[in-house]
Amino acid sequence: MKHYFYHDGTSKQGPFTFDELKEKGIKRDTQVWYHPMPDWKPAGELEEFADLFGQTPPEMKKEVKGTATPPPPSEPKPPMPKNWLVESILATLFCCLPFGIVGIIYAAKVDSSYRSGNYEGARKASKDAGTWTKLSFFLGLGTVLVYLILIAAGVATSIFAF
Amino acid sequence: MVAAIAALVWLYGNYNPGSHLLFPKCPFFVLTGLECPGCGSQRAIHHLLHLNIGQALQSNMLLVLSIPYLALGFWFEFAGTRGSPKAERIRTQMYGYRAIWVVLTVIVIFWVVRNLVQLS
């Protein structure tokens, strides 16, 4: 009669009879020893466990980092949405500093989202960047118009005042 | 579009925004007395149209220096990279995520520094 020991990773357990051991839920890679084995061996390498493991599939081998990478997803890459960078820089320099800067930040977001594969996020950020840039454009245009109207009014007033 | 640009070129070429009331002042400057990164860009355009690079740089250095960058950016935006890997690489490096943060940083630094120079 063999007396089996197994190692649960922290301490050795046993001795057990073969039937007792089968109840312990050992796996293929559980280290097992019995007299007169020179050293511990994974249960999966021992003949008498072949029946026990016959029905359970082998453990998935863990990938060694750096040697095998999963194939990239083959879904088609949509083109990067417009990031409005140039327009928002122009907006910053010519009219509406705060809106232009918000536009630039969204431009960065378009790029980072797109690069990390978040195409939906990139599309959204692109829309936001566009909104801010256009907003600053029309705000600038509006300011100029109001300004010109005020000047015209001022000129008119001064003409009629004299 | 072309007509609007031509009109603007004529306007900024013939009148110096620094000495005419017609051109809007920067609201940030009016309110705070500090210059924003865009202050002086109208004057810079005027001087550029007169090929007066020195005075343009004095009006708004950032604007003048950013013109080649913006022009290339517009080119990429409208003409694309035509499938050229080299152009694609340049675009990624100069207009990609990291570049955008550099642009932002440059704008903010310019903003601070020009006011420090002005105050000192």
PDB file of N, CA and C in Angstrom, chain A residues 80-83 102-116 118-126 128-129, chain B residues 96-97 100-101 104:
ATOM      1  N   MET A  80      -9.405  58.006 -38.984  1.00  0.00           N
ATOM      2  CA  MET A  80      -9.474  58.837 -37.793  1.00  0.00           C
ATOM      3  C   MET A  80     -10.372  60.045 -38.044  1.00  0.00           C
ATOM      4  N   PRO A  81     -11.300  60.296 -37.128  1.00  0.00           N
ATOM      5  CA  PRO A  81     -12.155  61.466 -37.344  1.00  0.00           C
ATOM      6  C   PRO A  81     -11.343  62.746 -37.230  1.00  0.00           C
ATOM      7  N   LYS A  82     -11.827  63.751 -37.884  1.00  0.00           N
ATOM      8  CA  LYS A  82     -11.178  65.073 -37.870  1.00  0.00           C
ATOM      9  C   LYS A  82     -10.988  65.530 -36.431  1.00  0.00           C
ATOM     10  N   ASN A  83      -9.775  65.965 -36.104  1.00  0.00           N
ATOM     11  CA  ASN A  83      -9.571  66.350 -34.706  1.00  0.00           C
ATOM     12  C   ASN A  83      -9.630  67.866 -34.484  1.00  0.00           C
ATOM     13  N   VAL A 102     -10.394  74.667 -25.170  1.00  0.00           N
ATOM     14  CA  VAL A 102     -11.243  73.477 -25.005  1.00  0.00           C
ATOM     15  C   VAL A 102     -11.186  72.633 -26.275  1.00  0.00           C
ATOM     16  N   GLY A 103     -11.220  73.311 -27.425  1.00  0.00           N
ATOM     17  CA  GLY A 103     -11.121  72.598 -28.698  1.00  0.00           C
ATOM     18  C   GLY A 103      -9.830  71.806 -28.800  1.00  0.00           C
ATOM     19  N   ILE A 104      -8.723  72.403 -28.366  1.00  0.00           N
ATOM     20  CA  ILE A 104      -7.430  71.715 -28.447  1.00  0.00           C
ATOM     21  C   ILE A 104      -7.437  70.482 -27.539  1.00  0.00           C
ATOM     22  N   ILE A 105      -8.036  70.627 -26.355  1.00  0.00           N
ATOM     23  CA  ILE A 105      -8.080  69.479 -25.441  1.00  0.00           C
ATOM     24  C   ILE A 105      -8.902  68.342 -26.049  1.00  0.00           C
ATOM     25  N   TYR A 106     -10.009  68.697 -26.698  1.00  0.00           N
ATOM     26  CA  TYR A 106     -10.803  67.655 -27.357  1.00  0.00           C
ATOM     27  C   TYR A 106     -10.035  67.041 -28.524  1.00  0.00           C
ATOM     28  N   ALA A 107      -9.223  67.855 -29.188  1.00  0.00           N
ATOM     29  CA  ALA A 107      -8.401  67.318 -30.284  1.00  0.00           C
ATOM     30  C   ALA A 107      -7.481  66.224 -29.744  1.00  0.00           C
ATOM     31  N   ALA A 108      -6.906  66.481 -28.564  1.00  0.00           N
ATOM     32  CA  ALA A 108      -6.038  65.474 -27.957  1.00  0.00           C
ATOM     33  C   ALA A 108      -6.828  64.221 -27.630  1.00  0.00           C
ATOM     34  N   LYS A 109      -8.082  64.426 -27.223  1.00  0.00           N
ATOM     35  CA  LYS A 109      -8.922  63.284 -26.851  1.00  0.00           C
ATOM     36  C   LYS A 109      -9.278  62.446 -28.078  1.00  0.00           C
ATOM     37  N   VAL A 110      -9.535  63.117 -29.190  1.00  0.00           N
ATOM     38  CA  VAL A 110      -9.825  62.392 -30.431  1.00  0.00           C
ATOM     39  C   VAL A 110      -8.670  61.443 -30.717  1.00  0.00           C
ATOM     40  N   ASP A 111      -7.465  61.999 -30.628  1.00  0.00           N
ATOM     41  CA  ASP A 111      -6.280  61.225 -30.966  1.00  0.00           C
ATOM     42  C   ASP A 111      -6.053  60.055 -30.023  1.00  0.00           C
ATOM     43  N   SER A 112      -6.175  60.323 -28.719  1.00  0.00           N
ATOM     44  CA  SER A 112      -5.880  59.247 -27.763  1.00  0.00           C
ATOM     45  C   SER A 112      -6.939  58.160 -27.841  1.00  0.00           C
ATOM     46  N   SER A 113      -8.206  58.554 -28.009  1.00  0.00           N
ATOM     47  CA  SER A 113      -9.267  57.550 -28.109  1.00  0.00           C
ATOM     48  C   SER A 113      -9.063  56.691 -29.341  1.00  0.00           C
ATOM     49  N   TYR A 114      -8.740  57.356 -30.452  1.00  0.00           N
ATOM     50  CA  TYR A 114      -8.582  56.622 -31.701  1.00  0.00           C
ATOM     51  C   TYR A 114      -7.438  55.632 -31.593  1.00  0.00           C
ATOM     52  N   ARG A 115      -6.369  56.071 -30.968  1.00  0.00           N
ATOM     53  CA  ARG A 115      -5.203  55.211 -30.898  1.00  0.00           C
ATOM     54  C   ARG A 115      -5.434  54.011 -29.992  1.00  0.00           C
ATOM     55  N   SER A 116      -6.271  54.200 -28.963  1.00  0.00           N
ATOM     56  CA  SER A 116      -6.518  53.058 -28.081  1.00  0.00           C
ATOM     57  C   SER A 116      -7.649  52.189 -28.613  1.00  0.00           C
ATOM     58  N   ASN A 118     -10.699  53.076 -29.340  1.00  0.00           N
ATOM     59  CA  ASN A 118     -12.040  53.518 -28.964  1.00  0.00           C
ATOM     60  C   ASN A 118     -12.579  54.449 -30.047  1.00  0.00           C
ATOM     61  N   TYR A 119     -13.033  53.838 -31.158  1.00  0.00           N
ATOM     62  CA  TYR A 119     -13.429  54.640 -32.307  1.00  0.00           C
ATOM     63  C   TYR A 119     -14.674  55.454 -32.025  1.00  0.00           C
ATOM     64  N   GLU A 120     -15.570  54.869 -31.242  1.00  0.00           N
ATOM     65  CA  GLU A 120     -16.800  55.579 -30.899  1.00  0.00           C
ATOM     66  C   GLU A 120     -16.449  56.835 -30.080  1.00  0.00           C
ATOM     67  N   GLY A 121     -15.541  56.659 -29.104  1.00  0.00           N
ATOM     68  CA  GLY A 121     -15.120  57.789 -28.281  1.00  0.00           C
ATOM     69  C   GLY A 121     -14.440  58.861 -29.111  1.00  0.00           C
ATOM     70  N   ALA A 122     -13.649  58.422 -30.083  1.00  0.00           N
ATOM     71  CA  ALA A 122     -12.945  59.370 -30.944  1.00  0.00           C
ATOM     72  C   ALA A 122     -13.943  60.186 -31.749  1.00  0.00           C
ATOM     73  N   ARG A 123     -14.980  59.477 -32.233  1.00  0.00           N
ATOM     74  CA  ARG A 123     -15.988  60.156 -33.040  1.00  0.00           C
ATOM     75  C   ARG A 123     -16.693  61.233 -32.206  1.00  0.00           C
ATOM     76  N   LYS A 124     -16.989  60.860 -30.961  1.00  0.00           N
ATOM     77  CA  LYS A 124     -17.679  61.787 -30.070  1.00  0.00           C
ATOM     78  C   LYS A 124     -16.801  63.002 -29.760  1.00  0.00           C
ATOM     79  N   ALA A 125     -15.532  62.724 -29.426  1.00  0.00           N
ATOM     80  CA  ALA A 125     -14.617  63.824 -29.096  1.00  0.00           C
ATOM     81  C   ALA A 125     -14.453  64.740 -30.299  1.00  0.00           C
ATOM     82  N   SER A 126     -14.451  64.144 -31.493  1.00  0.00           N
ATOM     83  CA  SER A 126     -14.321  64.935 -32.714  1.00  0.00           C
ATOM     84  C   SER A 126     -15.504  65.880 -32.848  1.00  0.00           C
ATOM     85  N   ASP A 128     -17.349  67.025 -30.410  1.00  0.00           N
ATOM     86  CA  ASP A 128     -17.228  68.073 -29.393  1.00  0.00           C
ATOM     87  C   ASP A 128     -16.205  69.120 -29.806  1.00  0.00           C
ATOM     88  N   ALA A 129     -15.076  68.642 -30.321  1.00  0.00           N
ATOM     89  CA  ALA A 129     -14.028  69.577 -30.753  1.00  0.00           C
ATOM     90  C   ALA A 129     -14.585  70.507 -31.823  1.00  0.00           C
TER      91      ALA A 129
ATOM     92  N   GLY B  96      -0.090  64.471 -33.493  1.00  0.00           N
ATOM     93  CA  GLY B  96      -0.677  63.415 -32.672  1.00  0.00           C
ATOM     94  C   GLY B  96      -0.895  63.871 -31.241  1.00  0.00           C
ATOM     95  N   TYR B  97      -1.252  62.896 -30.445  1.00  0.00           N
ATOM     96  CA  TYR B  97      -1.636  63.162 -29.063  1.00  0.00           C
ATOM     97  C   TYR B  97      -0.585  63.960 -28.297  1.00  0.00           C
ATOM     98  N   ILE B 100      -0.115  67.545 -29.467  1.00  0.00           N
ATOM     99  CA  ILE B 100      -1.195  68.456 -29.083  1.00  0.00           C
ATOM    100  C   ILE B 100      -0.949  69.015 -27.684  1.00  0.00           C
ATOM    101  N   TRP B 101      -0.454  68.159 -26.793  1.00  0.00           N
ATOM    102  CA  TRP B 101      -0.168  68.649 -25.440  1.00  0.00           C
ATOM    103  C   TRP B 101       1.018  69.610 -25.453  1.00  0.00           C
ATOM    104  N   LEU B 104      -0.440  72.911 -26.497  1.00  0.00           N
ATOM    105  CA  LEU B 104      -1.137  73.554 -25.379  1.00  0.00           C
ATOM    106  C   LEU B 104      -0.148  74.185 -24.404  1.00  0.00           C
TER     107      LEU B 104
END
